[in-house]
PDB file of C-alpha atoms and ligand atoms in Angstrom:
ATOM      1  CA  MET A 991      77.454 -96.506 -22.784  1.00  0.00           C
ATOM      2  CA  SER A 992      80.337 -96.238 -20.346  1.00  0.00           C
ATOM      3  CA  SER A 993      82.959 -95.543 -22.994  1.00  0.00           C
ATOM      4  CA  SER A 994      80.978 -92.756 -24.648  1.00  0.00           C
ATOM      5  CA  ILE A 995      82.271 -89.955 -22.432  1.00  0.00           C
ATOM      6  CA  ALA A 996      85.849 -91.057 -23.019  1.00  0.00           C
ATOM      7  CA  GLU A 997      85.188 -91.133 -26.746  1.00  0.00           C
ATOM      8  CA  ALA A 998      83.511 -87.755 -26.763  1.00  0.00           C
ATOM      9  CA  LEU A 999      86.406 -86.232 -24.837  1.00  0.00           C
ATOM     10  CA  GLN A1000      88.935 -87.740 -27.192  1.00  0.00           C
ATOM     11  CA  ARG A1001      87.042 -86.519 -30.228  1.00  0.00           C
ATOM     12  CA  ILE A1002      86.719 -82.986 -28.814  1.00  0.00           C
ATOM     13  CA  ASN A1003      90.297 -82.823 -27.550  1.00  0.00           C
ATOM     14  CA  GLU A1004      91.512 -83.641 -31.053  1.00  0.00           C
ATOM     15  CA  THR A1005      89.970 -80.353 -32.200  1.00  0.00           C
ATOM     16  CA  ILE A1006      91.378 -78.237 -29.364  1.00  0.00           C
ATOM     17  CA  PRO A1007      95.002 -77.034 -29.352  1.00  0.00           C
ATOM     18  CA  ASN A1008      96.963 -77.587 -26.153  1.00  0.00           C
ATOM     19  CA  HIS A1009      97.032 -73.936 -25.144  1.00  0.00           C
ATOM     20  CA  ILE A1010      93.234 -73.806 -24.997  1.00  0.00           C
ATOM     21  CA  THR A1011      91.515 -75.023 -21.835  1.00  0.00           C
ATOM     22  CA  LEU A1012      88.583 -77.381 -22.188  1.00  0.00           C
ATOM     23  CA  VAL A1013      86.123 -76.791 -19.367  1.00  0.00           C
ATOM     24  CA  ALA A1014      83.776 -79.776 -19.184  1.00  0.00           C
ATOM     25  CA  VAL A1015      80.414 -78.340 -18.198  1.00  0.00           C
ATOM     26  CA  SER A1016      79.000 -80.940 -15.839  1.00  0.00           C
ATOM     27  CA  LYS A1017      75.965 -79.076 -14.497  1.00  0.00           C
ATOM     28  CA  THR A1018      73.019 -81.383 -13.676  1.00  0.00           C
ATOM     29  CA  LYS A1019      75.187 -84.455 -14.324  1.00  0.00           C
ATOM     30  CA  PRO A1020      75.740 -87.097 -11.631  1.00  0.00           C
ATOM     31  CA  LEU A1021      79.097 -87.790  -9.985  1.00  0.00           C
ATOM     32  CA  GLU A1022      79.504 -91.056 -11.867  1.00  0.00           C
ATOM     33  CA  LEU A1023      79.779 -89.237 -15.175  1.00  0.00           C
ATOM     34  CA  LEU A1024      82.266 -86.740 -13.793  1.00  0.00           C
ATOM     35  CA  LYS A1025      84.356 -89.625 -12.475  1.00  0.00           C
ATOM     36  CA  GLU A1026      84.310 -91.181 -15.899  1.00  0.00           C
ATOM     37  CA  ALA A1027      85.548 -87.973 -17.480  1.00  0.00           C
ATOM     38  CA  TYR A1028      88.167 -87.721 -14.734  1.00  0.00           C
ATOM     39  CA  ARG A1029      89.466 -91.175 -15.578  1.00  0.00           C
ATOM     40  CA  SER A1030      89.944 -89.931 -19.139  1.00  0.00           C
ATOM     41  CA  GLY A1031      92.175 -87.181 -17.831  1.00  0.00           C
ATOM     42  CA  GLN A1032      89.678 -84.316 -17.730  1.00  0.00           C
ATOM     43  CA  ARG A1033      90.504 -81.932 -14.866  1.00  0.00           C
ATOM     44  CA  HIS A1034      88.551 -78.703 -15.512  1.00  0.00           C
ATOM     45  CA  TYR A1035      84.831 -78.800 -14.741  1.00  0.00           C
ATOM     46  CA  GLY A1036      82.212 -76.075 -15.019  1.00  0.00           C
ATOM     47  CA  GLU A1037      79.145 -75.730 -12.834  1.00  0.00           C
ATOM     48  CA  ASN A1038      76.493 -73.032 -12.686  1.00  0.00           C
ATOM     49  CA  ARG A1039      74.763 -73.711  -9.375  1.00  0.00           C
ATOM     50  CA  VAL A1040      76.270 -73.193  -5.939  1.00  0.00           C
ATOM     51  CA  GLN A1041      74.500 -76.223  -4.508  1.00  0.00           C
ATOM     52  CA  GLU A1042      76.014 -78.548  -7.089  1.00  0.00           C
ATOM     53  CA  VAL A1043      79.540 -77.264  -6.524  1.00  0.00           C
ATOM     54  CA  ILE A1044      79.370 -77.749  -2.792  1.00  0.00           C
ATOM     55  CA  GLU A1045      78.005 -81.254  -3.221  1.00  0.00           C
ATOM     56  CA  LYS A1046      80.340 -82.400  -5.972  1.00  0.00           C
ATOM     57  CA  ALA A1047      83.657 -80.823  -5.066  1.00  0.00           C
ATOM     58  CA  PRO A1048      84.197 -82.642  -1.737  1.00  0.00           C
ATOM     59  CA  ALA A1049      83.171 -85.962  -3.329  1.00  0.00           C
ATOM     60  CA  LEU A1050      85.712 -85.872  -6.160  1.00  0.00           C
ATOM     61  CA  PRO A1051      89.524 -85.762  -6.366  1.00  0.00           C
ATOM     62  CA  ALA A1052      91.159 -82.616  -5.025  1.00  0.00           C
ATOM     63  CA  ASP A1053      93.132 -81.893  -8.196  1.00  0.00           C
ATOM     64  CA  ILE A1054      89.941 -81.010 -10.076  1.00  0.00           C
ATOM     65  CA  LYS A1055      89.709 -77.354 -11.021  1.00  0.00           C
ATOM     66  CA  TRP A1056      86.177 -76.044 -10.582  1.00  0.00           C
ATOM     67  CA  HIS A1057      84.954 -73.234 -12.790  1.00  0.00           C
ATOM     68  CA  PHE A1058      81.873 -71.314 -11.726  1.00  0.00           C
ATOM     69  CA  ILE A1059      80.159 -70.317 -14.970  1.00  0.00           C
ATOM     70  CA  GLY A1060      76.622 -69.314 -13.974  1.00  0.00           C
ATOM     71  CA  HIS A1061      75.022 -66.253 -12.481  1.00  0.00           C
ATOM     72  CA  LEU A1062      76.341 -65.984  -8.927  1.00  0.00           C
ATOM     73  CA  GLN A1063      74.384 -64.300  -6.162  1.00  0.00           C
ATOM     74  CA  SER A1064      76.555 -62.279  -3.771  1.00  0.00           C
ATOM     75  CA  LYS A1065      75.028 -63.933  -0.742  1.00  0.00           C
ATOM     76  CA  LYS A1066      76.244 -67.334  -1.976  1.00  0.00           C
ATOM     77  CA  VAL A1067      79.873 -66.441  -2.685  1.00  0.00           C
ATOM     78  CA  LYS A1068      80.927 -67.513   0.795  1.00  0.00           C
ATOM     79  CA  GLN A1069      79.740 -71.071   0.096  1.00  0.00           C
ATOM     80  CA  VAL A1070      81.786 -71.605  -3.060  1.00  0.00           C
ATOM     81  CA  ILE A1071      84.899 -69.540  -2.506  1.00  0.00           C
ATOM     82  CA  GLN A1072      87.057 -72.429  -1.237  1.00  0.00           C
ATOM     83  CA  HIS A1073      86.146 -74.552  -4.234  1.00  0.00           C
ATOM     84  CA  THR A1074      86.512 -72.228  -7.197  1.00  0.00           C
ATOM     85  CA  HIS A1075      89.578 -72.233  -9.396  1.00  0.00           C
ATOM     86  CA  LEU A1076      88.003 -69.549 -11.612  1.00  0.00           C
ATOM     87  CA  ILE A1077      84.761 -67.582 -11.462  1.00  0.00           C
ATOM     88  CA  HIS A1078      83.715 -66.743 -15.038  1.00  0.00           C
ATOM     89  CA  SER A1079      80.619 -64.741 -14.247  1.00  0.00           C
ATOM     90  CA  ILE A1080      81.484 -61.491 -12.481  1.00  0.00           C
ATOM     91  CA  ASP A1081      78.746 -59.179 -13.675  1.00  0.00           C
ATOM     92  CA  SER A1082      78.609 -56.407 -11.063  1.00  0.00           C
ATOM     93  CA  LYS A1083      80.801 -54.362  -8.741  1.00  0.00           C
ATOM     94  CA  LYS A1084      78.797 -55.700  -5.831  1.00  0.00           C
ATOM     95  CA  LEU A1085      79.688 -59.280  -6.739  1.00  0.00           C
ATOM     96  CA  LEU A1086      83.341 -58.440  -7.320  1.00  0.00           C
ATOM     97  CA  ASP A1087      83.515 -56.729  -3.900  1.00  0.00           C
ATOM     98  CA  GLU A1088      81.923 -59.734  -2.251  1.00  0.00           C
ATOM     99  CA  VAL A1089      84.339 -62.169  -3.921  1.00  0.00           C
ATOM    100  CA  ASN A1090      87.246 -60.015  -2.754  1.00  0.00           C
ATOM    101  CA  LYS A1091      85.920 -59.959   0.805  1.00  0.00           C
ATOM    102  CA  ARG A1092      85.300 -63.700   1.009  1.00  0.00           C
ATOM    103  CA  ALA A1093      88.602 -64.532  -0.647  1.00  0.00           C
ATOM    104  CA  GLU A1094      90.404 -62.413   1.914  1.00  0.00           C
ATOM    105  CA  GLN A1095      88.657 -64.298   4.704  1.00  0.00           C
ATOM    106  CA  VAL A1096      89.999 -67.618   3.421  1.00  0.00           C
ATOM    107  CA  ASN A1097      93.419 -66.190   2.583  1.00  0.00           C
ATOM    108  CA  LYS A1098      93.115 -66.615  -1.131  1.00  0.00           C
ATOM    109  CA  VAL A1099      93.520 -64.539  -4.246  1.00  0.00           C
ATOM    110  CA  GLN A1100      90.557 -65.519  -6.396  1.00  0.00           C
ATOM    111  CA  ASP A1101      90.975 -65.530 -10.157  1.00  0.00           C
ATOM    112  CA  VAL A1102      87.936 -64.144 -11.953  1.00  0.00           C
ATOM    113  CA  LEU A1103      86.692 -63.278 -15.408  1.00  0.00           C
ATOM    114  CA  LEU A1104      84.424 -60.314 -16.082  1.00  0.00           C
ATOM    115  CA  GLN A1105      81.343 -61.436 -17.958  1.00  0.00           C
ATOM    116  CA  MET A1106      80.603 -59.158 -20.877  1.00  0.00           C
ATOM    117  CA  HIS A1107      77.188 -58.733 -22.437  1.00  0.00           C
ATOM    118  CA  ILE A1108      77.701 -59.610 -26.095  1.00  0.00           C
ATOM    119  CA  ALA A1109      74.411 -61.292 -27.046  1.00  0.00           C
ATOM    120  CA  GLN A1110      71.497 -59.479 -28.597  1.00  0.00           C
ATOM    121  CA  GLU A1111      69.138 -61.091 -26.125  1.00  0.00           C
ATOM    122  CA  ASP A1112      68.557 -58.837 -23.139  1.00  0.00           C
ATOM    123  CA  THR A1113      68.033 -61.849 -20.908  1.00  0.00           C
ATOM    124  CA  LYS A1114      71.728 -62.565 -20.559  1.00  0.00           C
ATOM    125  CA  TYR A1115      73.765 -61.122 -17.737  1.00  0.00           C
ATOM    126  CA  GLY A1116      76.873 -59.126 -18.391  1.00  0.00           C
ATOM    127  CA  LEU A1117      78.784 -55.892 -18.347  1.00  0.00           C
ATOM    128  CA  ASP A1118      79.157 -53.299 -21.095  1.00  0.00           C
ATOM    129  CA  GLN A1119      82.218 -51.371 -22.196  1.00  0.00           C
ATOM    130  CA  GLN A1120      81.568 -48.551 -19.713  1.00  0.00           C
ATOM    131  CA  ASP A1121      81.246 -50.976 -16.809  1.00  0.00           C
ATOM    132  CA  LEU A1122      84.506 -52.584 -17.878  1.00  0.00           C
ATOM    133  CA  GLU A1123      86.284 -49.228 -17.922  1.00  0.00           C
ATOM    134  CA  LYS A1124      85.144 -48.559 -14.371  1.00  0.00           C
ATOM    135  CA  LEU A1125      85.544 -51.999 -12.883  1.00  0.00           C
ATOM    136  CA  VAL A1126      89.020 -52.882 -14.108  1.00  0.00           C
ATOM    137  CA  PRO A1127      90.886 -49.836 -12.733  1.00  0.00           C
ATOM    138  CA  TYR A1128      88.914 -50.166  -9.499  1.00  0.00           C
ATOM    139  CA  ALA A1129      89.845 -53.837  -9.117  1.00  0.00           C
ATOM    140  CA  LEU A1130      93.489 -53.216  -9.908  1.00  0.00           C
ATOM    141  CA  LYS A1131      93.739 -50.398  -7.397  1.00  0.00           C
ATOM    142  CA  GLU A1132      91.473 -51.456  -4.550  1.00  0.00           C
ATOM    143  CA  LEU A1133      90.981 -55.200  -4.510  1.00  0.00           C
ATOM    144  CA  LYS A1134      93.874 -57.254  -3.235  1.00  0.00           C
ATOM    145  CA  ASN A1135      92.147 -60.628  -3.173  1.00  0.00           C
ATOM    146  CA  VAL A1136      90.784 -60.829  -6.687  1.00  0.00           C
ATOM    147  CA  ARG A1137      92.772 -61.068  -9.880  1.00  0.00           C
ATOM    148  CA  VAL A1138      91.009 -60.293 -13.137  1.00  0.00           C
ATOM    149  CA  VAL A1139      92.531 -62.795 -15.565  1.00  0.00           C
ATOM    150  CA  GLY A1140      90.264 -62.179 -18.538  1.00  0.00           C
ATOM    151  CA  LEU A1141      86.772 -61.894 -19.950  1.00  0.00           C
ATOM    152  CA  MET A1142      83.857 -64.238 -20.576  1.00  0.00           C
ATOM    153  CA  GLY A1143      80.884 -63.973 -22.877  1.00  0.00           C
ATOM    154  CA  MET A1144      77.918 -65.920 -24.152  1.00  0.00           C
ATOM    155  CA  ALA A1145      76.700 -65.470 -27.687  1.00  0.00           C
ATOM    156  CA  THR A1146      73.047 -65.269 -28.620  1.00  0.00           C
ATOM    157  CA  PHE A1147      71.261 -68.618 -28.661  1.00  0.00           C
ATOM    158  CA  THR A1148      70.699 -68.843 -32.406  1.00  0.00           C
ATOM    159  CA  ASP A1149      71.436 -70.976 -35.458  1.00  0.00           C
ATOM    160  CA  ASN A1150      72.844 -67.902 -37.178  1.00  0.00           C
ATOM    161  CA  LEU A1151      76.559 -68.644 -36.872  1.00  0.00           C
ATOM    162  CA  ASP A1152      77.529 -65.377 -38.575  1.00  0.00           C
ATOM    163  CA  GLN A1153      75.864 -63.533 -35.743  1.00  0.00           C
ATOM    164  CA  VAL A1154      77.557 -65.756 -33.172  1.00  0.00           C
ATOM    165  CA  ARG A1155      80.921 -65.105 -34.817  1.00  0.00           C
ATOM    166  CA  SER A1156      80.405 -61.349 -34.819  1.00  0.00           C
ATOM    167  CA  GLU A1157      79.497 -61.439 -31.127  1.00  0.00           C
ATOM    168  CA  PHE A1158      82.702 -63.359 -30.383  1.00  0.00           C
ATOM    169  CA  LYS A1159      84.601 -60.665 -32.289  1.00  0.00           C
ATOM    170  CA  VAL A1160      83.035 -58.054 -30.000  1.00  0.00           C
ATOM    171  CA  LEU A1161      84.308 -59.945 -26.958  1.00  0.00           C
ATOM    172  CA  LYS A1162      87.786 -60.220 -28.466  1.00  0.00           C
ATOM    173  CA  ASN A1163      87.757 -56.460 -29.060  1.00  0.00           C
ATOM    174  CA  HIS A1164      86.810 -55.809 -25.430  1.00  0.00           C
ATOM    175  CA  PHE A1165      89.677 -58.070 -24.398  1.00  0.00           C
ATOM    176  CA  ASP A1166      92.223 -56.345 -26.658  1.00  0.00           C
ATOM    177  CA  MET A1167      91.112 -52.942 -25.421  1.00  0.00           C
ATOM    178  CA  ALA A1168      91.360 -53.942 -21.769  1.00  0.00           C
ATOM    179  CA  LYS A1169      94.713 -55.614 -22.351  1.00  0.00           C
ATOM    180  CA  SER A1170      96.266 -52.540 -23.935  1.00  0.00           C
ATOM    181  CA  ASN A1171      94.668 -50.016 -21.551  1.00  0.00           C
ATOM    182  CA  TYR A1172      95.141 -51.749 -18.230  1.00  0.00           C
ATOM    183  CA  PHE A1173      97.100 -54.966 -18.376  1.00  0.00           C
ATOM    184  CA  GLN A1174     100.135 -54.374 -20.548  1.00  0.00           C
ATOM    185  CA  ASP A1175     102.369 -55.179 -17.606  1.00  0.00           C
ATOM    186  CA  HIS A1176     100.196 -58.013 -16.350  1.00  0.00           C
ATOM    187  CA  SER A1177     100.626 -61.144 -18.416  1.00  0.00           C
ATOM    188  CA  TYR A1178      98.072 -62.967 -16.281  1.00  0.00           C
ATOM    189  CA  PHE A1179      95.306 -61.107 -18.132  1.00  0.00           C
ATOM    190  CA  SER A1180      95.178 -63.723 -20.845  1.00  0.00           C
ATOM    191  CA  GLU A1181      91.875 -65.592 -20.862  1.00  0.00           C
ATOM    192  CA  ILE A1182      88.899 -65.265 -23.186  1.00  0.00           C
ATOM    193  CA  SER A1183      86.179 -67.698 -22.153  1.00  0.00           C
ATOM    194  CA  MET A1184      83.877 -68.199 -25.095  1.00  0.00           C
ATOM    195  CA  GLY A1185      82.377 -71.101 -26.997  1.00  0.00           C
ATOM    196  CA  MET A1186      80.006 -73.922 -26.065  1.00  0.00           C
ATOM    197  CA  SER A1187      79.129 -77.256 -27.677  1.00  0.00           C
ATOM    198  CA  GLY A1188      77.497 -75.667 -30.703  1.00  0.00           C
ATOM    199  CA  ASP A1189      79.995 -72.906 -31.381  1.00  0.00           C
ATOM    200  CA  TYR A1190      83.357 -73.635 -29.753  1.00  0.00           C
ATOM    201  CA  LEU A1191      85.127 -74.163 -33.092  1.00  0.00           C
ATOM    202  CA  ILE A1192      84.055 -70.684 -34.205  1.00  0.00           C
ATOM    203  CA  ALA A1193      85.002 -69.291 -30.800  1.00  0.00           C
ATOM    204  CA  MET A1194      88.529 -70.704 -31.113  1.00  0.00           C
ATOM    205  CA  GLU A1195      88.888 -69.131 -34.556  1.00  0.00           C
ATOM    206  CA  GLU A1196      87.949 -65.819 -32.945  1.00  0.00           C
ATOM    207  CA  GLY A1197      90.495 -66.049 -30.142  1.00  0.00           C
ATOM    208  CA  SER A1198      88.960 -68.101 -27.362  1.00  0.00           C
ATOM    209  CA  THR A1199      91.414 -69.504 -24.811  1.00  0.00           C
ATOM    210  CA  MET A1200      88.823 -71.402 -22.800  1.00  0.00           C
ATOM    211  CA  VAL A1201      85.845 -73.305 -24.171  1.00  0.00           C
ATOM    212  CA  ARG A1202      82.921 -74.443 -22.018  1.00  0.00           C
ATOM    213  CA  VAL A1203      81.542 -77.649 -23.464  1.00  0.00           C
ATOM    214  CA  GLY A1204      78.717 -79.580 -21.806  1.00  0.00           C
ATOM    215  CA  SER A1205      76.266 -81.560 -23.903  1.00  0.00           C
ATOM    216  CA  SER A1206      78.843 -82.713 -26.473  1.00  0.00           C
ATOM    217  CA  ILE A1207      80.697 -84.482 -23.664  1.00  0.00           C
ATOM    218  CA  PHE A1208      77.994 -85.599 -21.234  1.00  0.00           C
ATOM    219  CA  GLY A1209      74.947 -85.739 -23.501  1.00  0.00           C
ATOM    220  CA  ALA A1210      71.864 -83.549 -23.556  1.00  0.00           C
ATOM    221  CA  ARG A1211      70.564 -82.279 -20.253  1.00  0.00           C
ATOM    222  CA  GLY A1212      67.089 -83.420 -19.257  1.00  0.00           C
TER     223      GLY A1212
HETATM  224  C1  PLP B 206      75.452 -74.830 -19.892  1.00  0.00           C
HETATM  225  C2  PLP B 206      76.520 -73.867 -20.208  1.00  0.00           C
HETATM  226  C3  PLP B 206      77.535 -74.176 -21.132  1.00  0.00           C
HETATM  227  C4  PLP B 206      77.610 -75.486 -21.906  1.00  0.00           C
HETATM  228  O1  PLP B 206      76.581 -75.582 -22.835  1.00  0.00           O
HETATM  229  P1  PLP B 206      76.550 -76.816 -23.888  1.00  0.00           P
HETATM  230  O2  PLP B 206      75.718 -76.263 -24.984  1.00  0.00           O
HETATM  231  O3  PLP B 206      75.915 -77.944 -23.172  1.00  0.00           O
HETATM  232  O4  PLP B 206      77.930 -77.090 -24.290  1.00  0.00           O
HETATM  233  C5  PLP B 206      78.528 -73.237 -21.338  1.00  0.00           C
HETATM  234  N1  PLP B 206      78.534 -72.058 -20.705  1.00  0.00           N
HETATM  235  C6  PLP B 206      77.582 -71.719 -19.801  1.00  0.00           C
HETATM  236  C7  PLP B 206      77.660 -70.405 -19.135  1.00  0.00           C
HETATM  237  C8  PLP B 206      76.536 -72.608 -19.546  1.00  0.00           C
HETATM  238  O5  PLP B 206      75.598 -72.257 -18.645  1.00  0.00           O
END
């Protein structure tokens, strides 16, 4: 039992090139399992609930990089801002403004990804092309304490991998557009967060730089 996380990480890392970041999605999982992954060298962890971040982060080594990957309510930004290496899920101007404000208060420039709506399901959060074209110039001009380092997206929850692949291509196109229109002089705009346990290999083929893998590392969530 106790070697299974190490084995899973090794197996997954063998499929991931060095320039791609593996974010181990540890939501709902107890500290013991995160510690086990840590002992195997894993440093990037993804969580989707504020409460879990504020409980886990202080209890684990300080060199862990915490990724916030879930829907984030503006009123809770203040609680997580000291802990987050990267917020993947910026899906409104209101949230971006709040992150900027709270980052300024703690003297930080917060790296963020804009979450794009690429799935066919209308239940998923995310921005569209028009939102992107408004938000990026606004952030670059007005917000001194956030840095938009890339885009994130979640594909439709489906077994149809052709559909998943085409949704990843849409995200890559958004990224290429934003890069050439707004970030040509900003090499930090470089991240495409896409791919989960079931589809990260496809995501990497389509240009992902950051994969968010949970159940393949830690086992199914209850
Ligand atoms: C839970 C979650 C993941 C990981 O999903 P797995 O299928 O367990 O790999 C990735 N991204 C987000 C946004 C999630 O909420």
